[in-house]
Amino acid sequence: MLRTGLVRAAAARRLARRQPLGARQPWRWLATLQPEAELLGKPSSPDPWTKPDPFRHSCGSSNEKVSHSIREFLQSTRQRPRAGLQPDELVVKCPTCSPGKPRRLAYSAHLNTETGAFVCTSCFEQGPWEKYQELAMRRNFQNTIPKTRVSDPPPFEFAEHTLEQLRANLNQHEEIFAALTGQDKGQLRLRPEALARYGVGLGFIDTEIPEITDMKALVEGSDHAVPCLVFPRTAFRTNSFIENNTPSPAAKPLQQPDSRRLSRTISSMISDTHHDEASSAHGPVLADLPEFRTVQLKVVGWNTAELEMFVPVDEAQPGLFGFHIAGPDSSDVILTGHELDAVAAFQETGIPAVSLPKGPYQLPLDAMRALERFERIYVWLDDDHQGAEAAKLISRKLGVDRCLIVRTQNGNPQGPRSASIALARGYNLPEIIEQAQPVQHDKVLDFSALREAVKFEVTNPDLIRGVESKDLPGWNAIYKGLRPGELTILSGPTGCGKTTVISQMSLDFCKSGVSTLWGSFEIPNVRLATRMMGQFARRDISSNPAEIDYWSRKFEQLPMYFLKFHGSTKPETVLETMRHAVYAYDVKHIVIDNLQFMMSMQAKGIDKYDAQDAAIATFRQFATEENVHITVVAHLRKDQPSTDVDINAIFGSAKVTQEADNVVILQRYGNSDSKVRCINVLKNRFDGTLGKVYISYEPDTMAFKEIPPPRKRKAVKIIKTSGKLSMADRLMAEVEAATASDDTDGM
């Protein structure tokens, strides 16, 4: 339903763009927004409801009635709406899922101010304005309304002089500024004007501090601080049409530096460079665009790729890097995976460019709504196997009829992988973007469509191995990484740690940018998330409650999602939810734990085998069609011994292992008290490599660690005799001891 609604909305907007200019007014309501001082609760007119209505359009009295109804209703519920990523959109509380959520997560419903239609990007509730009012009148939502006449506090506001200082830091840091703007080998060749238009700055982070709580320290740094690039995410300035006269208590802000303003702005500091170049990079900088505001800063370490933080940590208002670059008349846009790629693409092509907000391979619904108004979208991600698959998925979400995929390497394995690297190596970016190709129909192919993919696979075997594990390097040598479009069966005896292993491995892949959906039908989600947080922190967080909030915020930044199912569930219901998660969250890895719990009570007797076979076949088809990797945890047959488990020991018929691309058995090594486990790959359809990986559980880190293969022990049999052994008896004893040793090695 949500996907259909978004597609219809996009089609309606494209149709509206074909109408005469006087028939559509998508940006006119912005001109009536009130000053920022009024938003922050400062004294204004005596009656706030006599101010100009920002939603009065010339489209008719019906829209005026809807706008008036929206304004009155939001006032009665004391909400503080945020501006959406569309001119006629507000972000308000969801009447369905906001009860029980903290305020930072409650504002997830996108409300059209002209029609009143809403859609929530969290619970996916949607409908007309009448439905929103009806849902909001329920008791659970009414209980969230403040009892006093004080609205929710406004979102965090950055001081403009703080942003100016961050931008000035970049120009004053000779080494980093030269690396970004220099023309020599190994330098990115970005123009200062382009960096200024995007508002890129430079800050300093103390590596001993887990998160940014002091803006002054970010600007000025300390003795232990390391330099970091700062990328602002922008959005429309917050709408203030329902504010009260009573000043609202603002949320506790981050500590800002002193209020002294810099004597020179970024535009004046770079005005003496590149005057003779007629480039699209010239234009108003972010500080000169009052209709936009910075809603969040992404801070990335200059020399440490793993260092990545956000200010504020909780994104109260959706925003995009480069959102302010695309004007109301722009019909084309470039979508990149990294911020510097967006700057390079815009600088060289003149086409506005934005970057994905949640990693280089995930397009959230908020960003989708911001891209609805564009007629042509160039999807320019990293030109590798993972980036190519993500580009296809994102193009299908946005609409293949208006998306073009840009390939930087263009069939050359030695070519640059991204736009910024291509610019640094002297490539012509306008020529690269002119060769962009649409996504072909996925049901009809000829060899010409496969030729380049075949050539790439043959010449680059290491690049198609999939996402590799960082925790288990020996696993990569056998399994060859997590690959999309495959089905893996993981099995093992009860209590050997199947859930612990797969939760650790899925978390490992998730930290590499693989959006993951967990379906735990055996263990409640709260218990599973607690275990995964401990594995993520590499310690038992229950022993130090003061760290729970910090690790919770870090864990929230991972693209990890959970199915809200437990116990017996119909496969059709699970598949419908999986399909929506792939569309909404760009999920690439799905874990089903486990198959028997999900299928329990779905069939009885012999029919349960047929039902299980049908579920496996459906998962197999889903993995192929949606190009995702599905890992299904299954039990062994109850009559199987604890040793010498083979591929035929998995519960069910032979179809379970026949449909699977990979079959993995987890076994306990040694006695029942041993912490050593053996991961045995019994089937690998990718290249046929089979083998074993030995791991040991460490309670302190709540995770498994790869270990060398245990040494084989030789059993010694002691024979008690009353006299000396004859030669024949001694030989017989040695044979028996050797036989016992072989039996022990097999365990």
XYZ file of C-alpha atoms in Angstrom:
747
model
C 0.000 0.000 0.000
C 2.744 2.458 0.930
C 4.704 1.675 -2.221
C 1.597 2.232 -4.357
C 0.860 5.522 -2.631
C 4.390 6.843 -3.162
C 4.356 5.847 -6.821
C 1.010 7.587 -7.368
C 2.246 10.689 -5.575
C 5.362 10.797 -7.741
C 3.263 10.401 -10.892
C 0.931 13.195 -9.801
C 3.867 15.530 -9.186
C 5.379 14.780 -12.567
C 2.010 15.497 -14.158
C 1.740 18.771 -12.263
C 5.118 19.884 -13.602
C 3.736 19.641 -17.120
C 0.971 22.160 -16.316
C 1.380 25.906 -16.876
C 3.378 27.725 -14.261
C 0.322 29.591 -12.981
C -1.519 26.332 -12.303
C 0.933 25.117 -9.683
C 2.504 26.877 -6.728
C 4.758 24.363 -4.974
C 7.057 26.871 -3.269
C 4.820 29.891 -2.636
C 3.924 29.014 0.939
C 7.583 29.333 1.959
C 7.408 33.071 1.405
C 4.969 33.415 4.314
C 7.049 31.573 6.881
C 7.653 33.587 10.019
C 11.057 34.632 11.279
C 13.197 32.212 13.213
C 12.939 34.391 16.327
C 9.217 33.705 16.531
C 9.855 29.974 16.180
C 12.113 29.974 19.223
C 9.359 31.479 21.373
C 10.370 35.125 21.370
C 7.628 37.783 21.682
C 5.624 38.318 18.535
C 2.166 39.604 17.737
C -0.395 39.509 20.561
C -2.542 36.893 18.863
C -0.536 34.182 17.076
C -3.608 33.054 15.161
C -4.005 36.411 13.417
C -0.726 35.903 11.574
C -0.772 35.184 7.843
C -1.787 31.612 7.132
C 1.149 29.956 5.288
C -1.162 27.458 3.667
C -3.527 29.858 1.869
C -3.192 29.053 -1.812
C -5.173 30.211 -4.789
C -6.303 26.649 -5.479
C -9.706 27.090 -3.828
C -11.585 27.270 -0.563
C -11.390 23.503 0.043
C -7.631 23.681 0.546
C -8.094 26.683 2.809
C -10.506 24.714 4.975
C -8.088 21.802 5.179
C -5.215 24.105 6.084
C -7.296 25.821 8.738
C -8.344 22.449 10.158
C -4.733 21.255 10.234
C -3.589 24.397 11.994
C -6.262 24.227 14.663
C -5.816 20.517 15.264
C -2.035 20.717 15.621
C -2.506 23.588 18.044
C -4.956 21.565 20.134
C -2.525 18.634 20.315
C 0.373 21.044 21.092
C 2.681 19.679 18.450
C 5.787 21.368 17.086
C 5.767 20.356 13.399
C 8.992 20.243 11.429
C 9.340 21.213 7.797
C 9.526 18.207 5.496
C 11.728 17.751 2.467
C 8.927 18.936 0.203
C 7.583 22.502 0.110
C 4.011 21.450 0.936
C 4.865 18.992 3.692
C 5.102 18.956 7.473
C 6.579 16.278 9.724
C 4.160 15.704 12.614
C 3.521 13.063 15.270
C 2.190 9.765 14.017
C -1.176 9.085 15.686
C -0.547 5.338 15.563
C 3.061 4.691 16.611
C 4.101 7.862 18.492
C 2.564 6.842 21.856
C 5.297 5.323 23.961
C 8.111 6.743 21.831
C 10.522 9.474 22.920
C 9.858 12.855 21.373
C 12.801 12.553 18.993
C 11.189 9.516 17.333
C 7.531 10.516 17.594
C 7.640 12.921 14.628
C 7.560 10.396 11.785
C 4.349 11.200 9.876
C 4.600 13.318 6.714
C 1.528 15.511 6.298
C 0.574 17.232 3.035
C -0.558 20.731 3.945
C -2.764 21.117 0.875
C -4.712 17.851 0.928
C -4.206 16.642 4.494
C -3.020 13.211 3.364
C -0.386 11.659 5.623
C 2.006 8.720 5.610
C 4.255 7.503 8.425
C 7.747 6.326 7.530
C 8.002 4.313 10.751
C 4.813 2.229 10.993
C 3.670 2.987 7.386
C 0.206 4.134 8.464
C -1.353 6.353 5.795
C -4.633 7.912 4.779
C -6.561 11.192 4.397
C -6.775 13.998 6.931
C -10.005 12.618 8.377
C -8.231 9.360 9.228
C -5.410 11.239 10.960
C -7.915 13.073 13.141
C -9.787 9.866 13.924
C -6.622 8.022 14.974
C -5.404 10.992 17.007
C -8.616 11.035 19.048
C -7.821 7.635 20.543
C -6.916 7.520 24.194
C -3.309 6.338 23.724
C -2.490 9.363 21.559
C -4.464 11.789 23.728
C -2.357 10.713 26.705
C 0.759 12.031 24.942
C -0.573 15.612 24.741
C 1.043 17.890 27.353
C -1.366 18.936 30.088
C -0.091 22.518 30.080
C -0.413 24.943 27.178
C 3.212 24.423 26.199
C 4.048 22.860 22.851
C 6.859 20.434 22.242
C 10.263 22.148 22.126
C 11.610 23.050 18.689
C 14.380 20.993 17.110
C 17.989 21.800 17.873
C 19.193 24.988 16.189
C 22.835 25.511 15.188
C 24.300 28.940 15.800
C 25.329 30.449 12.468
C 28.665 31.670 13.794
C 29.471 28.072 14.803
C 28.932 26.876 11.248
C 31.012 29.776 9.948
C 33.887 28.821 12.233
C 33.757 25.224 11.027
C 33.922 26.393 7.423
C 36.756 28.767 8.266
C 38.699 25.922 9.892
C 38.803 24.093 6.578
C 40.275 27.048 4.719
C 42.860 27.639 7.431
C 44.074 24.030 7.635
C 46.737 24.009 4.936
C 47.281 20.251 4.696
C 43.632 19.153 4.420
C 42.589 22.136 2.307
C 45.411 21.376 -0.136
C 44.434 17.689 -0.239
C 40.881 18.654 -1.183
C 41.557 21.521 -3.593
C 45.073 20.848 -4.896
C 45.759 19.911 -8.514
C 48.701 17.580 -7.923
C 48.667 13.803 -7.993
C 46.723 12.327 -5.086
C 44.704 15.511 -4.498
C 40.944 15.712 -5.154
C 40.891 18.923 -7.243
C 37.702 20.249 -5.647
C 37.157 23.976 -6.017
C 36.812 26.114 -2.869
C 33.596 27.579 -4.284
C 31.987 24.147 -4.491
C 32.986 23.269 -0.927
C 31.627 26.609 0.263
C 28.292 26.112 -1.512
C 27.822 22.784 0.225
C 28.993 24.228 3.546
C 31.763 21.665 4.121
C 33.770 22.448 7.228
C 36.479 21.078 9.483
C 36.199 20.173 13.146
C 38.190 18.357 15.802
C 37.156 15.314 17.845
C 38.779 14.003 20.979
C 39.079 10.265 20.389
C 38.819 9.642 24.129
C 35.284 11.108 24.211
C 32.615 8.702 22.872
C 30.281 11.377 21.447
C 30.110 15.079 20.685
C 28.452 17.084 23.449
C 30.359 20.355 23.161
C 30.219 22.379 19.953
C 33.011 24.603 21.223
C 35.321 21.604 21.491
C 34.323 20.536 17.961
C 35.270 23.966 16.614
C 38.428 24.653 18.602
C 39.687 21.127 19.387
C 41.949 19.971 22.199
C 45.343 18.351 22.740
C 44.050 14.868 21.913
C 41.725 15.906 19.089
C 42.033 14.691 15.501
C 40.803 16.615 12.443
C 37.469 15.624 10.925
C 35.476 16.776 7.917
C 32.045 18.199 8.749
C 29.190 17.734 6.258
C 25.952 19.664 6.974
C 22.573 18.127 6.210
C 20.067 20.773 5.267
C 16.292 21.094 5.054
C 13.649 23.774 4.851
C 13.595 26.129 7.805
C 11.185 24.920 10.457
C 7.582 26.073 9.990
C 6.211 28.154 12.863
C 2.568 28.617 11.935
C 1.155 27.080 15.156
C 3.506 28.585 17.735
C 2.158 29.880 21.039
C 2.878 33.245 22.579
C 4.275 31.503 25.644
C 7.945 30.692 25.099
C 8.421 26.953 24.852
C 11.148 25.365 26.960
C 13.762 24.257 24.490
C 15.511 20.946 24.808
C 18.929 21.106 26.435
C 21.168 22.252 23.593
C 24.733 21.373 22.921
C 27.179 23.883 24.384
C 27.892 26.515 21.748
C 31.099 28.542 21.522
C 31.153 32.217 22.378
C 28.975 34.548 20.319
C 31.751 36.426 18.589
C 31.313 36.393 14.829
C 34.117 35.948 12.344
C 35.229 39.066 10.522
C 35.276 37.275 7.187
C 32.843 34.755 5.801
C 33.843 31.816 3.683
C 32.694 33.536 0.503
C 34.956 36.521 1.165
C 37.902 34.330 2.117
C 37.861 32.581 -1.251
C 36.768 35.504 -3.387
C 40.284 36.020 -4.686
C 40.578 32.499 -6.159
C 39.355 31.080 -9.473
C 37.693 34.340 -10.629
C 38.488 33.514 -14.228
C 36.640 30.170 -14.203
C 32.996 30.125 -15.284
C 31.807 27.212 -13.169
C 28.509 26.064 -11.738
C 30.255 25.975 -8.380
C 29.794 29.757 -8.181
C 26.581 30.719 -6.442
C 25.118 31.527 -3.051
C 26.707 29.703 -0.140
C 24.600 27.966 2.477
C 24.759 30.914 4.868
C 23.142 33.173 2.232
C 20.036 30.974 1.837
C 17.645 31.920 4.662
C 14.932 29.503 3.540
C 17.186 26.558 4.477
C 18.726 25.513 7.757
C 21.273 22.956 8.915
C 19.491 20.175 10.797
C 22.401 17.801 11.430
C 26.168 17.558 11.036
C 27.923 14.407 9.894
C 31.471 14.305 11.248
C 33.930 11.926 9.552
C 37.546 11.395 10.573
C 40.135 12.605 8.086
C 42.666 9.849 8.726
C 40.351 7.385 10.507
C 37.609 5.972 8.317
C 35.914 4.255 11.284
C 35.418 7.593 13.077
C 31.915 8.786 12.202
C 29.574 10.791 14.442
C 26.449 12.904 14.117
C 25.457 16.165 15.792
C 22.851 15.991 17.150
C 22.851 12.214 17.479
C 19.076 11.994 17.124
C 17.829 13.282 13.786
C 14.729 15.243 14.770
C 14.155 16.681 11.273
C 15.028 14.852 8.051
C 17.694 16.440 5.908
C 20.076 15.722 3.038
C 23.604 16.828 2.250
C 23.216 19.221 -0.695
C 19.439 19.593 -0.356
C 19.745 23.384 -0.631
C 21.615 23.154 -3.956
C 18.604 22.036 -6.010
C 16.344 25.008 -6.714
C 12.620 24.902 -7.479
C 13.282 24.831 -11.229
C 15.724 21.914 -11.128
C 14.430 18.850 -12.947
C 17.609 16.724 -12.726
C 19.577 15.571 -9.704
C 22.565 13.311 -9.009
C 22.353 10.831 -6.132
C 25.721 9.721 -4.741
C 26.826 7.481 -1.905
C 29.392 9.850 -0.368
C 29.453 13.581 0.307
C 32.656 14.417 -1.569
C 31.310 12.528 -4.602
C 28.311 14.874 -4.589
C 30.562 17.952 -4.475
C 32.709 16.647 -7.342
C 29.718 15.705 -9.495
C 28.029 19.078 -9.040
C 31.249 20.991 -9.630
C 31.984 19.331 -12.958
C 28.492 18.731 -14.384
C 26.479 21.636 -12.985
C 23.696 19.226 -11.993
C 22.606 19.481 -8.332
C 23.873 16.505 -6.354
C 22.865 15.054 -2.996
C 24.225 12.084 -1.057
C 22.494 9.182 0.629
C 21.934 9.939 4.329
C 22.323 6.416 5.785
C 25.370 4.875 4.217
C 26.301 4.464 0.567
C 23.741 1.722 -0.175
C 20.514 2.660 1.636
C 17.752 5.053 0.535
C 15.259 5.770 3.365
C 11.697 6.859 2.700
C 12.367 10.441 3.826
C 14.949 10.852 1.074
C 12.621 9.202 -1.435
C 9.986 11.847 -0.781
C 12.570 14.594 -1.313
C 13.416 13.152 -4.747
C 9.840 12.820 -5.998
C 9.809 16.179 -7.778
C 12.752 15.413 -10.078
C 12.148 14.092 -13.581
C 15.615 12.548 -14.071
C 17.806 11.056 -11.349
C 21.403 9.979 -11.977
C 22.275 7.213 -9.499
C 26.053 7.498 -9.108
C 27.274 5.061 -6.453
C 30.597 3.265 -6.073
C 31.289 1.266 -9.225
C 31.853 -2.105 -7.570
C 29.717 -5.200 -7.181
C 27.932 -4.025 -4.045
C 27.414 -0.525 -5.421
C 26.026 -1.830 -8.719
C 23.456 -3.983 -6.923
C 22.456 -1.070 -4.675
C 22.086 1.235 -7.701
C 19.661 -1.196 -9.334
C 17.602 -1.511 -6.172
C 17.454 2.251 -5.601
C 16.495 2.839 -9.242
C 13.579 0.429 -8.929
C 12.419 2.226 -5.794
C 12.567 5.665 -7.406
C 11.174 4.449 -10.737
C 13.213 2.945 -13.542
C 11.571 5.295 -16.032
C 13.373 8.318 -14.585
C 16.620 6.822 -13.241
C 19.954 6.446 -15.029
C 22.836 4.471 -13.526
C 26.288 6.026 -13.872
C 29.248 3.655 -14.164
C 32.517 5.426 -13.404
C 34.741 2.571 -14.536
C 32.644 1.923 -17.663
C 33.917 -1.636 -18.017
C 37.534 -0.828 -17.131
C 38.477 -2.695 -13.922
C 41.393 -0.333 -13.378
C 39.222 2.775 -13.617
C 38.132 4.991 -10.716
C 35.451 3.678 -8.414
C 33.674 6.942 -7.550
C 33.118 10.472 -8.833
C 35.624 12.130 -6.503
C 38.361 9.630 -7.382
C 37.599 10.110 -11.077
C 38.028 13.862 -10.678
C 41.310 13.395 -8.806
C 42.639 11.180 -11.597
C 41.740 13.678 -14.309
C 38.708 11.956 -15.844
C 36.043 13.964 -17.656
C 32.960 13.691 -15.450
C 30.500 15.187 -17.994
C 31.509 12.467 -20.458
C 31.025 9.798 -17.791
C 27.538 10.990 -16.925
C 26.557 11.177 -20.597
C 27.136 7.412 -20.807
C 24.655 6.678 -18.006
C 22.266 3.848 -18.843
C 18.755 3.016 -17.611
C 17.944 -0.174 -15.741
C 16.952 -2.882 -18.165
C 13.883 -5.035 -17.723
C 14.784 -7.813 -15.324
C 12.723 -10.473 -17.130
C 14.158 -10.148 -20.654
C 17.908 -10.336 -21.293
C 20.230 -11.028 -24.171
C 23.950 -11.732 -24.011
C 24.822 -8.127 -24.758
C 23.241 -7.260 -21.409
C 25.303 -9.948 -19.711
C 28.564 -9.416 -21.553
C 30.049 -6.756 -19.304
C 28.878 -8.566 -16.151
C 30.475 -11.804 -17.357
C 33.698 -10.002 -18.211
C 33.735 -8.298 -14.823
C 33.161 -11.583 -12.983
C 35.908 -13.383 -14.882
C 38.497 -10.621 -14.579
C 37.664 -9.616 -11.000
C 36.961 -12.773 -8.994
C 37.869 -11.087 -5.716
C 35.351 -8.270 -6.209
C 32.326 -10.565 -6.557
C 33.024 -12.613 -3.457
C 30.512 -10.610 -1.456
C 30.773 -8.761 1.829
C 33.437 -10.410 3.955
C 33.423 -11.000 7.690
C 35.839 -8.994 9.819
C 35.449 -11.203 12.887
C 36.095 -14.528 11.122
C 38.775 -14.143 8.406
C 39.084 -17.916 7.969
C 35.390 -18.031 7.144
C 35.998 -15.765 4.139
C 38.494 -18.225 2.635
C 35.795 -20.910 2.482
C 32.461 -19.104 2.242
C 33.723 -16.243 0.008
C 31.597 -13.534 1.658
C 27.894 -12.720 1.901
C 26.455 -12.596 -1.623
C 23.012 -11.295 -2.632
C 20.496 -13.602 -4.252
C 21.484 -16.703 -2.264
C 19.841 -18.904 0.375
C 21.890 -20.309 3.258
C 20.766 -23.063 5.639
C 22.438 -22.978 9.058
C 21.845 -25.998 11.275
C 23.292 -27.723 14.300
C 22.418 -29.546 17.517
C 20.254 -27.850 20.118
C 22.211 -25.554 22.422
C 25.379 -25.378 20.338
C 25.058 -21.592 19.774
C 23.409 -21.209 16.347
C 21.615 -17.982 17.300
C 24.731 -16.526 18.931
C 26.847 -17.253 15.853
C 24.388 -15.899 13.291
C 23.629 -12.795 15.391
C 27.357 -12.051 15.598
C 27.883 -12.602 11.868
C 24.823 -10.565 10.860
C 26.032 -7.746 13.112
C 29.458 -8.018 11.478
C 27.935 -7.625 8.001
C 25.646 -4.848 9.225
C 28.645 -2.802 10.390
C 29.923 -3.063 6.806
C 26.777 -1.362 5.514
C 24.586 -4.418 4.816
C 21.039 -3.500 5.846
C 19.760 -6.473 7.866
C 16.295 -7.716 8.811
C 16.083 -10.133 11.747
C 13.142 -12.501 12.128
C 13.461 -14.169 15.529
C 10.577 -16.591 15.986
C 12.173 -18.380 18.947
C 13.767 -15.633 21.053
C 11.947 -12.354 21.890
C 13.341 -9.296 20.120
C 14.253 -7.587 23.401
C 16.450 -10.492 24.474
C 17.980 -10.768 21.004
C 18.738 -7.026 20.841
C 20.309 -7.178 24.311
C 22.634 -9.953 23.174
C 23.523 -8.126 19.973
C 24.285 -4.909 21.862
C 26.685 -6.867 24.060
C 28.374 -8.323 20.988
C 28.472 -4.856 19.438
C 30.090 -3.354 22.543
C 32.314 -6.424 23.076
C 31.379 -6.459 26.756
C 28.508 -7.274 29.072
C 26.753 -3.891 29.242
C 24.531 -5.065 32.107
C 27.556 -4.804 34.410
C 27.876 -1.081 33.638
C 24.406 0.513 33.279
C 25.934 3.954 32.702
C 27.061 2.855 29.225
C 23.660 1.576 28.070
C 22.490 4.914 26.638
C 25.739 5.427 24.750
C 25.762 1.978 23.155
C 22.055 2.247 22.426
C 22.630 5.416 20.401
C 25.528 3.774 18.564
C 23.446 0.682 17.853
C 20.576 2.810 16.495
C 22.847 4.095 13.737
C 23.220 0.585 12.299
C 20.837 -0.448 9.486
C 19.388 -3.233 11.667
C 15.665 -4.019 11.728
C 13.534 -6.663 13.447
C 10.383 -8.534 12.451
C 7.618 -8.224 15.008
C 6.688 -11.912 14.930
C 7.117 -14.697 17.468
C 6.251 -18.363 17.303
C 3.991 -19.864 14.635
C 3.435 -17.459 11.733
C 2.095 -17.948 8.250
C 4.871 -17.778 5.622
C 2.689 -15.507 3.453
C 2.540 -12.918 6.239
C 6.289 -13.102 6.769
C 7.001 -12.745 3.044
C 4.728 -9.727 2.717
C 6.576 -7.990 5.547
C 9.951 -8.982 4.101
C 9.023 -7.547 0.727
C 8.028 -4.258 2.289
C 11.253 -4.102 4.330
C 13.312 -4.615 1.172
C 11.477 -1.724 -0.450
C 11.400 0.659 2.520
C 14.795 -0.023 4.128
C 16.892 -1.487 1.282
C 17.348 -4.686 3.266
C 20.042 -6.962 1.766
C 20.301 -9.700 4.424
C 17.347 -11.461 6.065
C 17.708 -13.922 8.956
C 14.941 -16.412 9.795
C 15.532 -18.031 13.207
C 14.232 -20.574 13.047
C 12.277 -22.475 10.420
C 10.662 -25.023 12.762
C 9.345 -22.375 15.187
C 7.892 -20.342 12.319
C 6.195 -23.395 10.799
C 4.950 -24.911 14.053
C 1.177 -25.441 14.121
C 0.974 -24.608 10.412
C 0.567 -28.282 9.488
C 0.547 -31.696 11.149
C 1.838 -35.150 10.346
C 3.330 -35.680 6.925
C 1.826 -32.380 5.744
C 4.322 -30.439 7.850
C 7.131 -31.627 5.560
C 5.242 -30.351 2.515
C 4.572 -27.028 4.257
C 8.253 -26.685 5.156
C 9.304 -27.500 1.589
C 6.885 -24.878 0.277
C 8.293 -22.270 2.680
C 11.872 -23.035 1.619
C 10.911 -22.817 -2.056
C 9.255 -19.460 -1.424
C 12.329 -18.135 0.379
C 14.490 -19.367 -2.495
C 12.342 -17.501 -5.040
C 12.233 -14.374 -2.860
C 16.041 -14.267 -2.572
C 16.372 -14.460 -6.361
C 13.665 -11.932 -7.236
C 14.603 -9.327 -4.610
C 18.368 -9.991 -4.854
C 18.826 -10.407 -1.100
C 20.649 -13.006 0.976
C 18.415 -15.116 3.235
C 19.834 -17.152 6.103
C 17.447 -19.758 7.506
C 18.250 -21.494 10.800
C 16.951 -25.085 10.899
C 17.103 -27.900 13.435
C 18.715 -31.282 12.951
C 16.824 -34.520 13.107
C 16.334 -35.606 16.692
C 17.801 -39.060 16.060
C 21.153 -37.705 14.916
C 24.286 -38.316 16.990
C 26.344 -35.380 18.171
C 29.260 -36.288 15.895
C 29.690 -36.988 12.187
C 26.717 -34.842 11.138
C 26.322 -34.629 7.373
C 24.075 -32.734 4.982
C 21.312 -35.344 5.245
C 20.909 -34.760 8.985
C 18.888 -31.533 8.586
C 15.250 -31.806 9.597
C 12.822 -32.199 6.705
C 13.032 -33.604 3.222
C 15.923 -33.407 0.795
C 14.354 -30.306 -0.820
C 15.599 -28.151 2.057
C 19.243 -28.696 1.148
C 18.597 -28.912 -2.601
C 17.077 -25.430 -2.756
C 19.848 -23.907 -0.641
C 22.962 -22.367 -2.163
C 24.943 -22.937 1.010
C 24.570 -25.482 3.819
C 26.465 -24.865 7.070
C 26.523 -27.108 10.150
C 27.595 -25.805 13.562
C 28.965 -28.565 15.797
C 30.385 -28.763 19.278
C 34.027 -29.864 19.319
C 35.071 -32.084 22.179
C 32.977 -32.826 25.258
C 29.706 -31.191 26.275
C 31.474 -28.553 28.407
C 33.791 -27.403 25.624
C 33.484 -23.812 24.374
C 35.017 -24.722 21.019
C 32.725 -24.987 18.001
C 33.292 -26.102 14.444
C 31.597 -24.336 11.502
C 31.432 -26.932 8.752
C 30.548 -25.755 5.225
C 28.986 -28.793 3.528
C 27.641 -27.055 0.417
C 28.882 -23.992 -1.446
C 27.246 -23.424 -4.806
C 29.344 -20.328 -5.502
C 32.652 -22.113 -6.136
C 32.383 -25.472 -4.373
C 34.898 -24.715 -1.619
C 34.173 -26.767 1.500
C 35.935 -26.859 4.852
C 35.844 -26.195 8.574
C 36.436 -23.124 10.728
C 37.015 -23.468 14.468
C 35.745 -20.853 16.881
C 35.730 -20.450 20.656
C 33.167 -18.608 22.789
C 34.457 -15.779 24.997
C 31.995 -14.856 27.770
C 33.647 -11.465 28.345
C 32.856 -10.297 24.814
C 29.697 -12.424 24.428
C 30.996 -13.476 21.004
C 32.952 -16.201 19.252
C 36.589 -15.805 18.247
C 38.291 -17.715 15.478
C 41.008 -20.098 16.685
C 43.474 -22.441 14.959
C 42.356 -26.049 14.473
C 42.756 -27.905 17.770
C 45.657 -30.312 17.956
C 44.786 -33.962 17.636
C 45.250 -35.916 20.820
C 46.406 -39.509 20.816
C 44.573 -41.798 23.197
C 46.712 -44.089 25.332
C 45.234 -47.338 26.474
C 46.688 -48.740 29.706
C 46.624 -52.505 29.986
C 47.151 -54.024 33.373
C 48.933 -57.356 33.318
C 50.428 -59.544 35.934
C 53.548 -60.177 33.927
C 55.515 -59.040 30.901
C 53.742 -58.577 27.561
C 54.643 -60.761 24.674
C 55.492 -59.228 21.314
C 52.054 -60.185 19.925
C 50.216 -58.617 22.871
C 52.237 -55.397 22.554
C 51.407 -55.080 18.845
C 47.725 -55.698 19.549
C 47.707 -52.954 22.220
C 49.274 -50.431 19.797
C 46.646 -51.214 17.135
C 43.830 -50.692 19.627
C 45.342 -47.403 20.796
C 45.643 -46.132 17.209
C 42.009 -47.043 16.527
C 40.852 -45.168 19.629
C 42.910 -42.149 18.521
C 41.164 -42.061 15.116
C 37.762 -42.183 16.806
C 38.679 -39.205 19.011
C 39.916 -37.173 16.012
C 36.571 -37.638 14.284
C 34.869 -35.801 17.103
